[in-house]
Amino acid sequence: MIPSQFDYVAPQTVEEALAALAQHGDDAKVLAGGQSLLPILRLRMNSPETVIDLGRIPQLREITDDGDAVVIGSMATHDETRKHPLVVEHATLLSVALAQVADPQVRHRGTVGGALVHADPAGDVGAPALALDAEMVVVGPNGSRTIAAEDFFVGLFTSAVGEDELLTQIRIPKHTGWGAHYEKFVRVVHQWSLVAVAANLTVEGGSIADARVALTNMGATPLRARSVEQALIGQAPTADAVREAAARAAEGTDPPSDLNGGADYRQHLAGVLTRRAVLAAAGV
């Protein structure tokens, strides 16, 4: 199947993109990497009158050092981002997680910002963003605003970005020296995560000093496993201590049931994968 006919706009600046959005309104769709939008267009699940392509705005692909944060342009691809020295050193968890997104073709075309705005709970960018305390910079006709990752995902395939706004940057506080791991479970290689766990932590003096744990596909949005984090802090990263903390991973979750597995199966997986992710992040 081929898409319905649409007009194509390729702005050169963010200001031009916002003007195009204002002009076309609800009849427009924004194209980032296209890995989610293009299949939808081909299947005619959505038929916009205008597609606004952000691929020709160079400033949206920049990855820069802003003192205590790494700033990632929303149009930076998964592959560019995961390989960038700033991300590898200061946001290791994101680099590790992006290496597991789909396949090389998708990683070379898909964008970090596009994945975040798409807000698929089974996607592999949301949980690392939560575990890294990321902030999203959104620009609209009334100026820019910054949204914490915990407030960014508001529902199934729904983010806090307004219809007349664009996500332009992802700001990640530097987590230099933190241990990081992304444990992903799939039935078929390159499949969406049945469940995945992002673990980000520091170990000082033989004990876990700080911990961030986030879950993929355990609800309508990515989730922080706060009860796990609280149970880990102050504990030695031993197999028994981590197992006991990881047993709380499914608390407060509402995972889906589908052909790949029921909700109870996913809740079991969450505990198993959390134990593996935390131990790997701790270097055990």
GROMACS .gro file of C-alpha atoms in nm:
model
  284
    1MET     CA    1   0.000   0.000   0.000
    2ILE     CA    2   0.116   0.357  -0.067
    3PRO     CA    3   0.032   0.674   0.130
    4SER     CA    4  -0.240   0.916   0.041
    5GLN     CA    5  -0.123   1.227  -0.142
    6PHE     CA    6   0.022   1.502   0.080
    7ASP     CA    7   0.217   1.825   0.051
    8TYR     CA    8   0.578   1.818   0.166
    9VAL     CA    9   0.752   2.102   0.352
   10ALA     CA   10   1.123   2.099   0.448
   11PRO     CA   11   1.197   2.402   0.670
   12GLN     CA   12   1.556   2.514   0.719
   13THR     CA   13   1.513   2.655   1.072
   14VAL     CA   14   1.309   2.587   1.384
   15GLU     CA   15   1.126   2.915   1.327
   16GLU     CA   16   1.023   2.804   0.979
   17ALA     CA   17   0.907   2.470   1.114
   18LEU     CA   18   0.691   2.640   1.379
   19ALA     CA   19   0.545   2.868   1.114
   20ALA     CA   20   0.456   2.566   0.900
   21LEU     CA   21   0.289   2.401   1.200
   22ALA     CA   22   0.090   2.716   1.269
   23GLN     CA   23  -0.017   2.738   0.907
   24HIS     CA   24  -0.127   2.377   0.861
   25GLY     CA   25  -0.241   2.296   1.215
   26ASP     CA   26  -0.414   1.963   1.270
   27ASP     CA   27  -0.376   1.873   0.902
   28ALA     CA   28   0.004   1.839   0.939
   29LYS     CA   29   0.237   1.569   1.067
   30VAL     CA   30   0.598   1.626   1.171
   31LEU     CA   31   0.857   1.391   1.021
   32ALA     CA   32   1.171   1.321   1.225
   33GLY     CA   33   1.347   0.994   1.141
   34GLY     CA   34   1.027   0.848   0.997
   35GLN     CA   35   1.065   0.503   1.149
   36SER     CA   36   0.721   0.525   1.311
   37LEU     CA   37   0.543   0.775   1.086
   38LEU     CA   38   0.622   0.624   0.746
   39PRO     CA   39   0.469   0.281   0.817
   40ILE     CA   40   0.157   0.456   0.947
   41LEU     CA   41   0.136   0.662   0.628
   42ARG     CA   42   0.191   0.358   0.407
   43LEU     CA   43  -0.092   0.173   0.581
   44ARG     CA   44  -0.310   0.487   0.558
   45MET     CA   45  -0.371   0.474   0.931
   46ASN     CA   46  -0.317   0.850   0.912
   47SER     CA   47  -0.354   1.074   0.608
   48PRO     CA   48  -0.217   1.422   0.677
   49GLU     CA   49  -0.249   1.695   0.417
   50THR     CA   50   0.106   1.816   0.489
   51VAL     CA   51   0.424   1.649   0.614
   52ILE     CA   52   0.680   1.881   0.776
   53ASP     CA   53   1.028   1.728   0.752
   54LEU     CA   54   1.273   1.844   1.022
   55GLY     CA   55   1.570   1.672   0.857
   56ARG     CA   56   1.715   1.989   0.707
   57ILE     CA   57   1.753   2.182   1.031
   58PRO     CA   58   2.120   2.128   1.121
   59GLN     CA   59   2.101   2.273   1.474
   60LEU     CA   60   1.864   1.993   1.575
   61ARG     CA   61   2.138   1.732   1.518
   62GLU     CA   62   2.399   1.887   1.743
   63ILE     CA   63   2.526   1.715   2.059
   64THR     CA   64   2.703   1.956   2.292
   65ASP     CA   65   2.855   1.997   2.638
   66ASP     CA   66   2.671   2.250   2.853
   67GLY     CA   67   2.875   2.234   3.171
   68ASP     CA   68   2.683   2.000   3.399
   69ALA     CA   69   2.469   1.853   3.121
   70VAL     CA   70   2.493   1.688   2.782
   71VAL     CA   71   2.255   1.847   2.531
   72ILE     CA   72   2.128   1.625   2.250
   73GLY     CA   73   1.948   1.774   1.953
   74SER     CA   74   1.613   1.608   1.891
   75MET     CA   75   1.710   1.508   1.536
   76ALA     CA   76   2.032   1.331   1.635
   77THR     CA   77   1.999   0.971   1.524
   78HIS     CA   78   2.020   0.675   1.758
   79ASP     CA   79   2.352   0.574   1.605
   80GLU     CA   80   2.505   0.924   1.619
   81THR     CA   81   2.397   0.961   1.978
   82ARG     CA   82   2.511   0.624   2.108
   83LYS     CA   83   2.860   0.671   1.958
   84HIS     CA   84   2.914   1.032   2.062
   85PRO     CA   85   3.199   1.067   2.315
   86LEU     CA   86   2.996   1.298   2.541
   87VAL     CA   87   2.712   1.046   2.562
   88VAL     CA   88   2.943   0.750   2.609
   89GLU     CA   89   3.124   0.922   2.898
   90HIS     CA   90   2.850   1.118   3.073
   91ALA     CA   91   2.525   0.939   2.979
   92THR     CA   92   2.646   0.582   2.944
   93LEU     CA   93   2.303   0.432   3.003
   94LEU     CA   94   2.160   0.603   2.695
   95SER     CA   95   2.450   0.484   2.481
   96VAL     CA   96   2.403   0.126   2.602
   97ALA     CA   97   2.026   0.133   2.546
   98LEU     CA   98   2.043   0.289   2.199
   99ALA     CA   99   2.275   0.009   2.086
  100GLN     CA  100   1.977  -0.226   2.136
  101VAL     CA  101   1.719  -0.026   1.940
  102ALA     CA  102   1.582  -0.240   1.654
  103ASP     CA  103   1.848  -0.296   1.385
  104PRO     CA  104   2.131  -0.093   1.224
  105GLN     CA  105   1.904   0.047   0.952
  106VAL     CA  106   1.659   0.187   1.208
  107ARG     CA  107   1.938   0.318   1.431
  108HIS     CA  108   2.088   0.511   1.138
  109ARG     CA  109   1.755   0.676   1.047
  110GLY     CA  110   1.553   0.691   1.368
  111THR     CA  111   1.601   0.990   1.597
  112VAL     CA  112   1.613   1.020   1.974
  113GLY     CA  113   1.365   1.306   1.975
  114GLY     CA  114   1.126   1.131   1.740
  115ALA     CA  115   1.122   0.823   1.961
  116LEU     CA  116   1.053   1.031   2.272
  117VAL     CA  117   0.766   1.225   2.116
  118HIS     CA  118   0.617   0.904   1.970
  119ALA     CA  119   0.599   0.786   2.335
  120ASP     CA  120   0.566   0.416   2.264
  121PRO     CA  121   0.578   0.243   2.605
  122ALA     CA  122   0.766  -0.047   2.440
  123GLY     CA  123   1.029   0.186   2.293
  124ASP     CA  124   1.384   0.179   2.426
  125VAL     CA  125   1.449   0.551   2.480
  126GLY     CA  126   1.189   0.650   2.741
  127ALA     CA  127   1.313   0.439   3.033
  128PRO     CA  128   1.677   0.553   2.998
  129ALA     CA  129   1.556   0.913   2.980
  130LEU     CA  130   1.373   0.860   3.310
  131ALA     CA  131   1.668   0.688   3.476
  132LEU     CA  132   1.899   0.972   3.367
  133ASP     CA  133   1.665   1.246   3.496
  134ALA     CA  134   1.654   1.395   3.146
  135GLU     CA  135   1.475   1.719   3.063
  136MET     CA  136   1.306   1.793   2.729
  137VAL     CA  137   1.322   2.141   2.579
  138VAL     CA  138   1.008   2.218   2.381
  139VAL     CA  139   0.962   2.526   2.161
  140GLY     CA  140   0.630   2.673   2.051
  141PRO     CA  141   0.469   3.003   1.952
  142ASN     CA  142   0.490   3.125   2.312
  143GLY     CA  143   0.859   3.048   2.351
  144SER     CA  144   1.042   2.753   2.504
  145ARG     CA  145   0.971   2.542   2.811
  146THR     CA  146   1.155   2.259   2.983
  147ILE     CA  147   0.973   1.941   3.083
  148ALA     CA  148   1.113   1.680   3.322
  149ALA     CA  149   1.113   1.328   3.182
  150GLU     CA  150   0.867   1.218   3.450
  151ASP     CA  151   0.616   1.474   3.322
  152PHE     CA  152   0.690   1.425   2.954
  153PHE     CA  153   0.510   1.091   2.905
  154VAL     CA  154   0.142   1.151   2.974
  155GLY     CA  155  -0.024   0.844   2.823
  156LEU     CA  156  -0.015   0.573   2.560
  157PHE     CA  157   0.161   0.721   2.255
  158THR     CA  158   0.107   1.065   2.408
  159SER     CA  159   0.371   1.313   2.519
  160ALA     CA  160   0.348   1.660   2.671
  161VAL     CA  161   0.448   1.825   2.341
  162GLY     CA  162   0.160   2.041   2.218
  163GLU     CA  163   0.019   2.030   1.866
  164ASP     CA  164   0.189   2.363   1.790
  165GLU     CA  165   0.521   2.275   1.955
  166LEU     CA  166   0.843   2.096   1.867
  167LEU     CA  167   1.088   1.903   2.084
  168THR     CA  168   1.426   2.059   2.009
  169GLN     CA  169   1.667   1.932   2.278
  170ILE     CA  170   1.715   1.661   2.537
  171ARG     CA  171   1.921   1.778   2.836
  172ILE     CA  172   2.082   1.502   3.042
  173PRO     CA  173   2.261   1.583   3.369
  174LYS     CA  174   2.606   1.431   3.360
  175HIS     CA  175   2.625   1.090   3.525
  176THR     CA  176   2.999   1.053   3.485
  177GLY     CA  177   3.130   0.732   3.636
  178TRP     CA  178   2.788   0.581   3.702
  179GLY     CA  179   2.741   0.213   3.630
  180ALA     CA  180   2.479   0.152   3.365
  181HIS     CA  181   2.300  -0.137   3.200
  182TYR     CA  182   1.991  -0.191   2.984
  183GLU     CA  183   1.846  -0.541   3.008
  184LYS     CA  184   1.598  -0.611   2.730
  185PHE     CA  185   1.386  -0.922   2.677
  186VAL     CA  186   1.246  -1.009   2.333
  187ARG     CA  187   1.111  -1.325   2.172
  188VAL     CA  188   1.259  -1.239   1.831
  189VAL     CA  189   1.577  -1.043   1.758
  190HIS     CA  190   1.512  -0.672   1.688
  191GLN     CA  191   1.158  -0.698   1.826
  192TRP     CA  192   1.000  -0.437   2.051
  193SER     CA  193   1.074  -0.502   2.418
  194LEU     CA  194   0.836  -0.735   2.597
  195VAL     CA  195   0.994  -0.583   2.906
  196ALA     CA  196   1.321  -0.398   2.956
  197VAL     CA  197   1.496  -0.242   3.254
  198ALA     CA  198   1.728   0.058   3.261
  199ALA     CA  199   1.960   0.065   3.563
  200ASN     CA  200   2.186   0.356   3.652
  201LEU     CA  201   2.376   0.358   3.983
  202THR     CA  202   2.684   0.448   4.179
  203VAL     CA  203   2.874   0.231   4.427
  204GLU     CA  204   3.082   0.395   4.698
  205GLY     CA  205   3.266   0.218   4.977
  206GLY     CA  206   3.113  -0.114   4.883
  207SER     CA  207   2.751   0.010   4.901
  208ILE     CA  208   2.506   0.149   4.646
  209ALA     CA  209   2.508   0.525   4.705
  210ASP     CA  210   2.246   0.621   4.447
  211ALA     CA  211   2.025   0.429   4.206
  212ARG     CA  212   1.786   0.502   3.921
  213VAL     CA  213   1.580   0.215   3.779
  214ALA     CA  214   1.319   0.254   3.504
  215LEU     CA  215   1.093   0.005   3.325
  216THR     CA  216   0.997  -0.035   2.961
  217ASN     CA  217   0.654  -0.172   2.857
  218MET     CA  218   0.520  -0.213   3.208
  219GLY     CA  219   0.237   0.037   3.166
  220ALA     CA  220   0.103   0.302   2.931
  221THR     CA  221   0.424   0.503   2.981
  222PRO     CA  222   0.782   0.429   3.091
  223LEU     CA  223   0.795   0.399   3.470
  224ARG     CA  224   1.044   0.461   3.750
  225ALA     CA  225   1.076   0.165   3.988
  226ARG     CA  226   1.109   0.383   4.296
  227SER     CA  227   1.053   0.106   4.548
  228VAL     CA  228   1.347  -0.081   4.395
  229GLU     CA  229   1.564   0.231   4.409
  230GLN     CA  230   1.483   0.289   4.777
  231ALA     CA  231   1.556  -0.073   4.862
  232LEU     CA  232   1.893  -0.063   4.685
  233ILE     CA  233   2.040   0.254   4.836
  234GLY     CA  234   2.277   0.175   5.119
  235GLN     CA  235   2.295  -0.194   5.035
  236ALA     CA  236   2.600  -0.385   4.916
  237PRO     CA  237   2.542  -0.498   4.556
  238THR     CA  238   2.531  -0.865   4.647
  239ALA     CA  239   2.315  -1.119   4.468
  240ASP     CA  240   2.085  -1.162   4.769
  241ALA     CA  241   2.038  -0.790   4.838
  242VAL     CA  242   1.971  -0.710   4.472
  243ARG     CA  243   1.731  -1.003   4.437
  244GLU     CA  244   1.531  -0.881   4.736
  245ALA     CA  245   1.512  -0.526   4.598
  246ALA     CA  246   1.430  -0.644   4.246
  247ALA     CA  247   1.133  -0.841   4.375
  248ARG     CA  248   0.957  -0.503   4.412
  249ALA     CA  249   0.998  -0.409   4.046
  250ALA     CA  250   0.639  -0.482   3.945
  251GLU     CA  251   0.484  -0.277   4.227
  252GLY     CA  252   0.245  -0.018   4.090
  253THR     CA  253   0.275  -0.137   3.729
  254ASP     CA  254  -0.003  -0.219   3.484
  255PRO     CA  255   0.160  -0.410   3.197
  256PRO     CA  256  -0.034  -0.512   2.886
  257SER     CA  257  -0.144  -0.864   2.797
  258ASP     CA  258  -0.106  -0.968   2.435
  259LEU     CA  259   0.004  -1.258   2.214
  260ASN     CA  260   0.362  -1.220   2.339
  261GLY     CA  261   0.273  -1.263   2.704
  262GLY     CA  262   0.025  -1.186   2.979
  263ALA     CA  263   0.051  -0.915   3.240
  264ASP     CA  264   0.158  -1.163   3.511
  265TYR     CA  265   0.434  -1.293   3.286
  266ARG     CA  266   0.562  -0.940   3.230
  267GLN     CA  267   0.553  -0.869   3.602
  268HIS     CA  268   0.765  -1.178   3.662
  269LEU     CA  269   1.005  -1.067   3.388
  270ALA     CA  270   1.037  -0.723   3.546
  271GLY     CA  271   1.179  -0.873   3.864
  272VAL     CA  272   1.419  -1.103   3.681
  273LEU     CA  273   1.543  -0.834   3.443
  274THR     CA  274   1.580  -0.577   3.720
  275ARG     CA  275   1.805  -0.814   3.915
  276ARG     CA  276   2.020  -0.872   3.607
  277ALA     CA  277   2.036  -0.503   3.514
  278VAL     CA  278   2.131  -0.385   3.862
  279LEU     CA  279   2.401  -0.648   3.908
  280ALA     CA  280   2.547  -0.569   3.566
  281ALA     CA  281   2.540  -0.193   3.636
  282ALA     CA  282   2.717  -0.256   3.966
  283GLY     CA  283   2.982  -0.461   3.787
  284VAL     CA  284   2.897  -0.779   3.974
   0.00000   0.00000   0.00000
